[in-house]
PDB file of C-alpha atoms and ligand atoms in Angstrom:
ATOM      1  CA  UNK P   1       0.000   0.000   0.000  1.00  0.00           C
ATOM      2  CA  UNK P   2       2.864   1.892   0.588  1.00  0.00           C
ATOM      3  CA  UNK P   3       3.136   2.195  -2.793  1.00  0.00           C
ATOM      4  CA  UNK P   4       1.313   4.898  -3.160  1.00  0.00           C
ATOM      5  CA  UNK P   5       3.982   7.215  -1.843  1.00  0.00           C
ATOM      6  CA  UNK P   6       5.960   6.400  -5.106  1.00  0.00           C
ATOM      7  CA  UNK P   7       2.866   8.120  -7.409  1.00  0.00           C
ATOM      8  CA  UNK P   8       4.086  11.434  -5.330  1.00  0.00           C
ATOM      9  CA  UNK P   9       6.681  14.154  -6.497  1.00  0.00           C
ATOM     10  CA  UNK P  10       9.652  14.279  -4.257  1.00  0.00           C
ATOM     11  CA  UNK P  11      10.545  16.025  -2.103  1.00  0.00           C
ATOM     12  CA  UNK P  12       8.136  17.980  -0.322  1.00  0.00           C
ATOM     13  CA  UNK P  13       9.270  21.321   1.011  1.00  0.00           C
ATOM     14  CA  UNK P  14       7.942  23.451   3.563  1.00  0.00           C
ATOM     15  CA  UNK P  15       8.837  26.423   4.798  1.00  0.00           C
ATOM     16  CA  UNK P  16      12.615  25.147   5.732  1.00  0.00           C
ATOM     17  CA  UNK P  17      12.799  21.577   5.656  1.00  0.00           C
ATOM     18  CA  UNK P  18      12.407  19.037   2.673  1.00  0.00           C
ATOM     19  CA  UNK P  19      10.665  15.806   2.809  1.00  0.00           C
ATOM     20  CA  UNK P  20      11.498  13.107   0.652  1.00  0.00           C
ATOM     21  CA  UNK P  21      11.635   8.908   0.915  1.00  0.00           C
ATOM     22  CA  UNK P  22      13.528   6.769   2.134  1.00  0.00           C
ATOM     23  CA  UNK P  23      16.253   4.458   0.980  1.00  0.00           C
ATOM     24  CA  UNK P  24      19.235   1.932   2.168  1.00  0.00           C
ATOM     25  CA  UNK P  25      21.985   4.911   2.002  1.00  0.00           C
ATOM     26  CA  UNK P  26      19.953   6.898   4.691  1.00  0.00           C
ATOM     27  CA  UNK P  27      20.317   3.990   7.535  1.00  0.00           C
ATOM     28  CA  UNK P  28      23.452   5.666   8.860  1.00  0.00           C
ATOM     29  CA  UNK P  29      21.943   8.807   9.069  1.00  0.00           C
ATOM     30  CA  UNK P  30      18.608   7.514  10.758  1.00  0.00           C
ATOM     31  CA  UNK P  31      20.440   5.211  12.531  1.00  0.00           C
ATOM     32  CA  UNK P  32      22.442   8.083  14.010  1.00  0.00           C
ATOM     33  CA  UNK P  33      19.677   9.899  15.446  1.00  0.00           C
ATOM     34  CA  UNK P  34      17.137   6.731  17.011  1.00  0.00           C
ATOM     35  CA  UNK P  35      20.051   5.380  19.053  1.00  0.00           C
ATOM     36  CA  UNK P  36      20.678   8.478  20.900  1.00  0.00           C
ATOM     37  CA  UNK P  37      19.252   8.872  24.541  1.00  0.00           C
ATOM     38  CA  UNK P  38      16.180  10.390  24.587  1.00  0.00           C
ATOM     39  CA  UNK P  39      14.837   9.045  21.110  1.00  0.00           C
ATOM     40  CA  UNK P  40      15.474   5.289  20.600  1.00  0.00           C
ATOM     41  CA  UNK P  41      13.261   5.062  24.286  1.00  0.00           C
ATOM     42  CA  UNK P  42      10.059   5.831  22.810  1.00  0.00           C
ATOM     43  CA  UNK P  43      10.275   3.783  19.679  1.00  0.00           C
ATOM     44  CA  UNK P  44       9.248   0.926  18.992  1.00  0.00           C
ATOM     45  CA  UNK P  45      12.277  -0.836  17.944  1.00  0.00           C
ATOM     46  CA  UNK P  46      15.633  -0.212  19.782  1.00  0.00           C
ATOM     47  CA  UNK P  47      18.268   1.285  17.773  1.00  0.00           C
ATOM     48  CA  UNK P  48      21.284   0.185  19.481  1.00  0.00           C
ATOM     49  CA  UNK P  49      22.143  -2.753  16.945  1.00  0.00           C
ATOM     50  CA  UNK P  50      23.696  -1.543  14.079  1.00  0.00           C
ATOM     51  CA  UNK P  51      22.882  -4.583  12.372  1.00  0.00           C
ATOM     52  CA  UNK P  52      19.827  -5.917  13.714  1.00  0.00           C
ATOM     53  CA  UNK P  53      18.754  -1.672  12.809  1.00  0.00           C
ATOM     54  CA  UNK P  54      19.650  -2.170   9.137  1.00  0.00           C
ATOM     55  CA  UNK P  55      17.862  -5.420   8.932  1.00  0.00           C
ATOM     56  CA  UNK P  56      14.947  -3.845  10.232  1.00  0.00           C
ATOM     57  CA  UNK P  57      14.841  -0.084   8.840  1.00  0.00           C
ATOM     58  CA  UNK P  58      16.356  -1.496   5.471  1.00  0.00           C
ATOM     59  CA  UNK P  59      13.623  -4.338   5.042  1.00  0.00           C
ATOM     60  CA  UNK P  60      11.676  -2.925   1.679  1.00  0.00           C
ATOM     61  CA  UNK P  61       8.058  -2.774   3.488  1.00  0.00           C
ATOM     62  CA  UNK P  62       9.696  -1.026   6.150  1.00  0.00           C
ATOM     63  CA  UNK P  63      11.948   1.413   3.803  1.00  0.00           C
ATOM     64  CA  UNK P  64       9.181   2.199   1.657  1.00  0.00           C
ATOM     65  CA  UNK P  65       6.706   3.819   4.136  1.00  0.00           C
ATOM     66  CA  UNK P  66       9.982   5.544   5.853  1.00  0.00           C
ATOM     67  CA  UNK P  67      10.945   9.625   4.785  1.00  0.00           C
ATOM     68  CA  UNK P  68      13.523  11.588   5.817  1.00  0.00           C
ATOM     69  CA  UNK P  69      13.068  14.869   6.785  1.00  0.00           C
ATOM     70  CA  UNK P  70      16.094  17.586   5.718  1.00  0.00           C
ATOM     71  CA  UNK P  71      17.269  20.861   6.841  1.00  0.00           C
ATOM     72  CA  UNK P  72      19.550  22.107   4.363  1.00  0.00           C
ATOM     73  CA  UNK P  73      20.582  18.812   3.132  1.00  0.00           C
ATOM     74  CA  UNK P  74      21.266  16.826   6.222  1.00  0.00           C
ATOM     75  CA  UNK P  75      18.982  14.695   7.506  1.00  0.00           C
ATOM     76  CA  UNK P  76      17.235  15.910  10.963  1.00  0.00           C
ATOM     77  CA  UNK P  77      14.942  13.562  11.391  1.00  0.00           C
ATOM     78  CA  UNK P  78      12.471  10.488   9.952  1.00  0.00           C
ATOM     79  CA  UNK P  79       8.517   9.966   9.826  1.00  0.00           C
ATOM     80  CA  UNK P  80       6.580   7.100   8.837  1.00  0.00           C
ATOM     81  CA  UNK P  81       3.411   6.796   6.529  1.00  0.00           C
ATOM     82  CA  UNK P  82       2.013   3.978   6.571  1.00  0.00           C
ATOM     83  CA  UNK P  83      -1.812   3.475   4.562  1.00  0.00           C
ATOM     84  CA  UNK P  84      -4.253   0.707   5.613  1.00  0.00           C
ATOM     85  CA  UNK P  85      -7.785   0.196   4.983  1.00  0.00           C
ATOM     86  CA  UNK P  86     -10.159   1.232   7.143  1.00  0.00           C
ATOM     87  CA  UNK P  87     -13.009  -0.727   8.757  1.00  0.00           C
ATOM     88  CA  UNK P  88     -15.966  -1.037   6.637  1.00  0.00           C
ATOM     89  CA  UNK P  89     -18.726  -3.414   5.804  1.00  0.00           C
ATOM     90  CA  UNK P  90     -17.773  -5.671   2.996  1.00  0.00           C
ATOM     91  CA  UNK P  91     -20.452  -4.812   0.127  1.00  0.00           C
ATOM     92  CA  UNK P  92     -18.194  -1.479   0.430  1.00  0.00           C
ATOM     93  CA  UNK P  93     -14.654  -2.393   1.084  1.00  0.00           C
ATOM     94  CA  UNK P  94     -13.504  -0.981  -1.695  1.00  0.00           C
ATOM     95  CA  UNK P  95     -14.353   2.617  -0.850  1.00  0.00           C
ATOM     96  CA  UNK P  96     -12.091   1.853   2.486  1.00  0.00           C
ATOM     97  CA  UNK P  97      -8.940   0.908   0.693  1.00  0.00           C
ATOM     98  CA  UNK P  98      -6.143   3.326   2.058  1.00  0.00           C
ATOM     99  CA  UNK P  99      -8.808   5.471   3.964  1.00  0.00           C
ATOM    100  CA  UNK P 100      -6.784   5.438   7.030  1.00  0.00           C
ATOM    101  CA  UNK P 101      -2.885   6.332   7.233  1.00  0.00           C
ATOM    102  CA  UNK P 102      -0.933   5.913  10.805  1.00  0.00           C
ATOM    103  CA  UNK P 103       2.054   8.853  11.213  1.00  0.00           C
ATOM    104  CA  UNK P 104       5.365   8.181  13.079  1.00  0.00           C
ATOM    105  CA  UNK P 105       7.986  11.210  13.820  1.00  0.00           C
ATOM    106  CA  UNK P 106      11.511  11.339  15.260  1.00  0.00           C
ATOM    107  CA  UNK P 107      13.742  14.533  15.171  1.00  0.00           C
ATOM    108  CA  UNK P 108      17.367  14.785  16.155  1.00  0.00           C
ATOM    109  CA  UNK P 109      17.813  16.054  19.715  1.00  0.00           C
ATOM    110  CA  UNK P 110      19.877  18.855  18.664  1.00  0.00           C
ATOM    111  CA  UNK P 111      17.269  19.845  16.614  1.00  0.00           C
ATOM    112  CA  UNK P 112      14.195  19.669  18.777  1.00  0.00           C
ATOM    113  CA  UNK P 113      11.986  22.376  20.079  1.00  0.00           C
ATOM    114  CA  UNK P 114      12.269  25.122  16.911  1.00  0.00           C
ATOM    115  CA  UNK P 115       9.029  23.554  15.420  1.00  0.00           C
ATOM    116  CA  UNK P 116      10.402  20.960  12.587  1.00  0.00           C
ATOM    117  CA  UNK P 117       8.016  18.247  14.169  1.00  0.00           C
ATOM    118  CA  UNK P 118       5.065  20.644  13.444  1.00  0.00           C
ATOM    119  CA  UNK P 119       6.115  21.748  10.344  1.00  0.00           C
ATOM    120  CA  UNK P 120       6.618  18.443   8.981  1.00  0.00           C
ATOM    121  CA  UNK P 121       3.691  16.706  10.178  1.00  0.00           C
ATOM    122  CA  UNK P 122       1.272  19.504   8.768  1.00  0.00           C
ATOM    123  CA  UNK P 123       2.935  18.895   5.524  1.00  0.00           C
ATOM    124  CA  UNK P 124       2.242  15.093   6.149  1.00  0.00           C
ATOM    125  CA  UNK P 125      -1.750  15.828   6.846  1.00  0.00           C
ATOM    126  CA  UNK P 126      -1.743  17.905   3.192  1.00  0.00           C
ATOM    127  CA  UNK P 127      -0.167  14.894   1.687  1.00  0.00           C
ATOM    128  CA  UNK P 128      -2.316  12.069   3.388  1.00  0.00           C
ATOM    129  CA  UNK P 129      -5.483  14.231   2.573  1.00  0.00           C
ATOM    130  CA  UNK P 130      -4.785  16.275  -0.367  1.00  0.00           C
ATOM    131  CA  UNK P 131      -3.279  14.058  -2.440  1.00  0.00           C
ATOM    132  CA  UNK P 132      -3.716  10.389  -1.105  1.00  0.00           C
ATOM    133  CA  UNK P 133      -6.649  10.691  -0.329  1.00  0.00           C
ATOM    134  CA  UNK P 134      -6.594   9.744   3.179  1.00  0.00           C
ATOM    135  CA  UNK P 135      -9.648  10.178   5.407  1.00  0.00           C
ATOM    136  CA  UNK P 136      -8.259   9.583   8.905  1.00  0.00           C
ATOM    137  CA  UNK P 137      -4.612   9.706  10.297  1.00  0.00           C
ATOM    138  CA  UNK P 138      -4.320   8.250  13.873  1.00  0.00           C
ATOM    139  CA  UNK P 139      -1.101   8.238  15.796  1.00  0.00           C
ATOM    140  CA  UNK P 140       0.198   6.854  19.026  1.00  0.00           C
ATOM    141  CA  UNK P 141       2.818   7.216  21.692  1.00  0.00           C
ATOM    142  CA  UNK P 142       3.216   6.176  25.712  1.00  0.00           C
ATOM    143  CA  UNK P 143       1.751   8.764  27.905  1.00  0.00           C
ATOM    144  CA  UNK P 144       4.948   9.452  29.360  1.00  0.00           C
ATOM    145  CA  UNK P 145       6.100  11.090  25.885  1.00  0.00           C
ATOM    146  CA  UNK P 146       5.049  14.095  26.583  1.00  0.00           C
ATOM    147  CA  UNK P 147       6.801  15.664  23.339  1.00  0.00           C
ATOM    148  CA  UNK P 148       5.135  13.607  21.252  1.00  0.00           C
ATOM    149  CA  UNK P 149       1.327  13.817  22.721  1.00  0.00           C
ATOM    150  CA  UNK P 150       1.451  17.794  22.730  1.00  0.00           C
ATOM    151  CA  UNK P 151       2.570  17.597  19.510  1.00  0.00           C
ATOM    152  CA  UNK P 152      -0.059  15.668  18.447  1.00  0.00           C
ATOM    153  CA  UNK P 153      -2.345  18.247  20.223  1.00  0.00           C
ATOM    154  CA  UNK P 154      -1.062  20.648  18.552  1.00  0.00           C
ATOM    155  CA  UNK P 155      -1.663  19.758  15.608  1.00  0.00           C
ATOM    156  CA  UNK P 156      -4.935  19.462  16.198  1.00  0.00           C
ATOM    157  CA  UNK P 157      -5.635  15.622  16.855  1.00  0.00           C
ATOM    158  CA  UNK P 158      -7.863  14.829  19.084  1.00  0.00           C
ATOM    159  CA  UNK P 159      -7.139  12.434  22.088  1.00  0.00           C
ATOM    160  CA  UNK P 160      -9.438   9.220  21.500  1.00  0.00           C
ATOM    161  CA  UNK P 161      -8.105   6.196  23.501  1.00  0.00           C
ATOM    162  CA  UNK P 162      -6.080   6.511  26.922  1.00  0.00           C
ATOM    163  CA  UNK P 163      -5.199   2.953  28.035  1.00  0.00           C
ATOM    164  CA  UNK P 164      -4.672   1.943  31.657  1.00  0.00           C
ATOM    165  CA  UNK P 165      -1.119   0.018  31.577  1.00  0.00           C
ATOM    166  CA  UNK P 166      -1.359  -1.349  27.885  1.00  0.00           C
ATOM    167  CA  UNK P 167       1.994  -1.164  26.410  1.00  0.00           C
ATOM    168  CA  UNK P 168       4.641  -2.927  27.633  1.00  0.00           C
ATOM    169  CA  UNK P 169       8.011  -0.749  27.249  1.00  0.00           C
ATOM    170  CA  UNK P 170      11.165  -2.591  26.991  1.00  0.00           C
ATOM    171  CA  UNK P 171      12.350  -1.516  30.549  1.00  0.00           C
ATOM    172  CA  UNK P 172       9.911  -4.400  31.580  1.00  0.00           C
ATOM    173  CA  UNK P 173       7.493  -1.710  32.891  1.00  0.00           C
ATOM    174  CA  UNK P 174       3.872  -1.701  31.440  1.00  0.00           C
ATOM    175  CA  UNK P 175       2.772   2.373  30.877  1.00  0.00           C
ATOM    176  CA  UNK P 176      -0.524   3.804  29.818  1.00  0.00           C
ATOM    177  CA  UNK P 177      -0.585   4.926  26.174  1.00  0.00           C
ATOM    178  CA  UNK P 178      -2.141   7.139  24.632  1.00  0.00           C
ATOM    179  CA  UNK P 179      -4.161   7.147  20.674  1.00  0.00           C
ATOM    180  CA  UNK P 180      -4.780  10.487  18.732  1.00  0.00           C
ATOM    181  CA  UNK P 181      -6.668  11.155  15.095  1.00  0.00           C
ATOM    182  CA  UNK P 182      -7.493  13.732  13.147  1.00  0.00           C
ATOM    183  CA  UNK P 183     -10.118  13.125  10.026  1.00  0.00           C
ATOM    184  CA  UNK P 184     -10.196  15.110   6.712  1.00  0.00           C
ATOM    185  CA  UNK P 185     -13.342  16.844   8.070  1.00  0.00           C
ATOM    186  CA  UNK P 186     -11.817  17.950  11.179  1.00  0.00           C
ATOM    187  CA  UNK P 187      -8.176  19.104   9.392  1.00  0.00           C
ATOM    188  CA  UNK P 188     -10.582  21.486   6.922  1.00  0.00           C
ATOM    189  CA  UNK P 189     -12.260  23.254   9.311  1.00  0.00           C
ATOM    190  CA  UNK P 190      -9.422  23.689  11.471  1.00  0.00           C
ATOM    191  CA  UNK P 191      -9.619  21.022  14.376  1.00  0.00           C
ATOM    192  CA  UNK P 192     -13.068  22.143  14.756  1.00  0.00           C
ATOM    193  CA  UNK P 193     -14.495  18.388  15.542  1.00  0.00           C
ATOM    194  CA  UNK P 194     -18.177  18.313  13.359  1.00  0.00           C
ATOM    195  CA  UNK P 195     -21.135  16.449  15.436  1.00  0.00           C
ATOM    196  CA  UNK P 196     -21.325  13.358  14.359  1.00  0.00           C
ATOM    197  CA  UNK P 197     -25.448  13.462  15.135  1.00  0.00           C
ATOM    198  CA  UNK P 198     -25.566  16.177  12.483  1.00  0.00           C
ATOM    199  CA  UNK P 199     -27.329  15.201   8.988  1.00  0.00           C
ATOM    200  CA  UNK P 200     -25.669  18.221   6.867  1.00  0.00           C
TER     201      UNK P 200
HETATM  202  C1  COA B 301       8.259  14.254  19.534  1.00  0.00           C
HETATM  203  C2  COA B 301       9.299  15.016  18.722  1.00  0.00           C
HETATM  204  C3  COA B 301       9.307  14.469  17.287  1.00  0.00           C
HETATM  205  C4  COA B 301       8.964  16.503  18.705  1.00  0.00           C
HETATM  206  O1  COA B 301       9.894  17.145  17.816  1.00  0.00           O
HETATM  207  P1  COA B 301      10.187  18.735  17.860  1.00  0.00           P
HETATM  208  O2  COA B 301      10.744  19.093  16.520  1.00  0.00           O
HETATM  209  O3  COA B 301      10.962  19.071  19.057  1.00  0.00           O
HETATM  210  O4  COA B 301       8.709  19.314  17.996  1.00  0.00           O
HETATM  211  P2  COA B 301       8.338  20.857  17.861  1.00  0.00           P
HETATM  212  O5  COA B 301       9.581  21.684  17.801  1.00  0.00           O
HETATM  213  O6  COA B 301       7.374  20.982  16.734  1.00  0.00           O
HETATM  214  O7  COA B 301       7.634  21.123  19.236  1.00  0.00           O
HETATM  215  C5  COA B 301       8.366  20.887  20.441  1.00  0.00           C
HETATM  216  C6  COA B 301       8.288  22.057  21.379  1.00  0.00           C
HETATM  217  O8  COA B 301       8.989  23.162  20.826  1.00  0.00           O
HETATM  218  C7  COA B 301       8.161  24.323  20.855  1.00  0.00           C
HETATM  219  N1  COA B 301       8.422  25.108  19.668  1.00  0.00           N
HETATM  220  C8  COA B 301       7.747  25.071  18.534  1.00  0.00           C
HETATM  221  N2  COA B 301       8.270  25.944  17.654  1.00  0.00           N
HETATM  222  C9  COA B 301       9.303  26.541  18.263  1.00  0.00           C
HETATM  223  C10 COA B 301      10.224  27.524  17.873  1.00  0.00           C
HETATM  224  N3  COA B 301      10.199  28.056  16.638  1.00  0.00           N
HETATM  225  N4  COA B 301      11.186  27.872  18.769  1.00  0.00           N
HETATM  226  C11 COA B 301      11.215  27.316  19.990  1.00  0.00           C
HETATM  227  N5  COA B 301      10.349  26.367  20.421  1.00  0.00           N
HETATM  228  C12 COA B 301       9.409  25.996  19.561  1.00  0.00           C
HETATM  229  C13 COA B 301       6.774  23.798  20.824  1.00  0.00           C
HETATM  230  O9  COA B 301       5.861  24.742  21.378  1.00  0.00           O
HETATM  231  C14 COA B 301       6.903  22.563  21.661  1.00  0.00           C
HETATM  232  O10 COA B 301       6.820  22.882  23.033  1.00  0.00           O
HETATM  233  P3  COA B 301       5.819  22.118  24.017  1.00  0.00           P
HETATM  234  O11 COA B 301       6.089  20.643  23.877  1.00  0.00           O
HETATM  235  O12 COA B 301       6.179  22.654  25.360  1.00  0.00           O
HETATM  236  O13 COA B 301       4.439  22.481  23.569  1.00  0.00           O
HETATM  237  C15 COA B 301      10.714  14.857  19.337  1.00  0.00           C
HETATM  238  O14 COA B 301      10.649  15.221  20.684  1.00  0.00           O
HETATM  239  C16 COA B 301      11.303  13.465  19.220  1.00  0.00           C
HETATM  240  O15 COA B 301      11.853  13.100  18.189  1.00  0.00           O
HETATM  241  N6  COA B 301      11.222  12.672  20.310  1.00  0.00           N
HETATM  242  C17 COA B 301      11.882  11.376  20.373  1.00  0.00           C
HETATM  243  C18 COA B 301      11.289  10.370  19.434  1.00  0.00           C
HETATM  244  C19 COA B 301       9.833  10.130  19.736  1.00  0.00           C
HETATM  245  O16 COA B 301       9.397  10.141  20.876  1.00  0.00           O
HETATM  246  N7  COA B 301       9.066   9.863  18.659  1.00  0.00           N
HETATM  247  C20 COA B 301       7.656   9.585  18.791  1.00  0.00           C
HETATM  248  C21 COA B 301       7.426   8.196  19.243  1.00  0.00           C
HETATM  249  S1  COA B 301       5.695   7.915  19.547  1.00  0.00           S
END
């Protein structure tokens, strides 16, 4: 499904960064920035493995739903889009093919905190919406990543699941996590979430 992303002109560029995907000579470079302190704890897989990294960040279903993000050519950071269907009732599961796309985001400590994050994501919602076609993007994180939830709040996403000791981190502790979304309805009018009783 992920192959979608190739029918998209690359890179994207916002205001300072460039977005583009993914491919085997960027593992150094990602590699570089999930096994520092700080990052590779919230993800999902370690990066402290050079090797057991590139076999999984270098795996082709992995790669291709993995872009870099750039700041005047060196790579800051790496985000994940990955499509799915959504749920539907069969006589019209075709109309739910690559409805729903899940977003991922890591940037470089030294770059952290000057807004990259925001500005790439919001760039990510015009790509999932505009031009995929996406009608839901849902993200997720431990509640203890604080970054990463206020990110997600600022971006408008709206806080829809917060799970009592769900996740198990690889400390051995289990945490509460946490499950945000945003749909294309919401992103248009600004966050503003429509009632879902309505008939208009
Ligand atoms: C989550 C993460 C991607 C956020 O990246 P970021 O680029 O620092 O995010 P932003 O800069 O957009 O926002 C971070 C903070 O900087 C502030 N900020 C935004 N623009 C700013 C600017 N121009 N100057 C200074 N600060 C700014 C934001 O207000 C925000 O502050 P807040 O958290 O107190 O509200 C980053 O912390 C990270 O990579 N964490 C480790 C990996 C991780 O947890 N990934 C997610 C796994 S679920």
């Amino acid at each position: 499904m992920s192959a979608r992303l190739g029918q998209i002109e690359w890179p994207r560029r916002t205001e300072r960064l460039a977005v583009r995907r993914a491919s085997v000579d960027d593992i150094d470079a990602i590699f570089a920035i999930r096994s520092q302190p700080g990052v590779s704890e919230w993800l999902t897989t370690a990066a402290d493995d050079r090797d057991v990294f590139q076999a999984h960040y270098a795996a082709p279903d992995r790669l291709a739903k993995t872009l870099v993000v750039e700041l005047e050519g060196e790579i800051i950071g790496d985000t994940m889009v990955s499509l799915s269907n959504a749920w539907s009732q069969t006589e019209i599961a075709a109309q739910a093919v690559d409805a729903e796309a899940e977003l991922g985001w890591v940037i470089a400590p030294a770059h952290q905190g000057r807004g990259y994050a925001r500005e790439v994501i919001e760039e990510l919602f015009r790509l999932c919406f505009d031009d995929l076609g996406v009608r839901r993007i849902t993200a997720g994180c431990f509640a203890a990543n604080e970054a990463s939830w206020r990110l997600m709040e600022r971006l408008g996403m709206w806080r829809e699941y917060a799970g009592r000791r769900d996740g198990l981190h690889r400390s051995g502790r289990w945490m509460d996590g946490l499950a945000y979304a945003i749909d294309v309805d919401e992103w248009r009018t600004d966050g503003v979430r429509p009632d879902p009783t309505s008939t208009d």
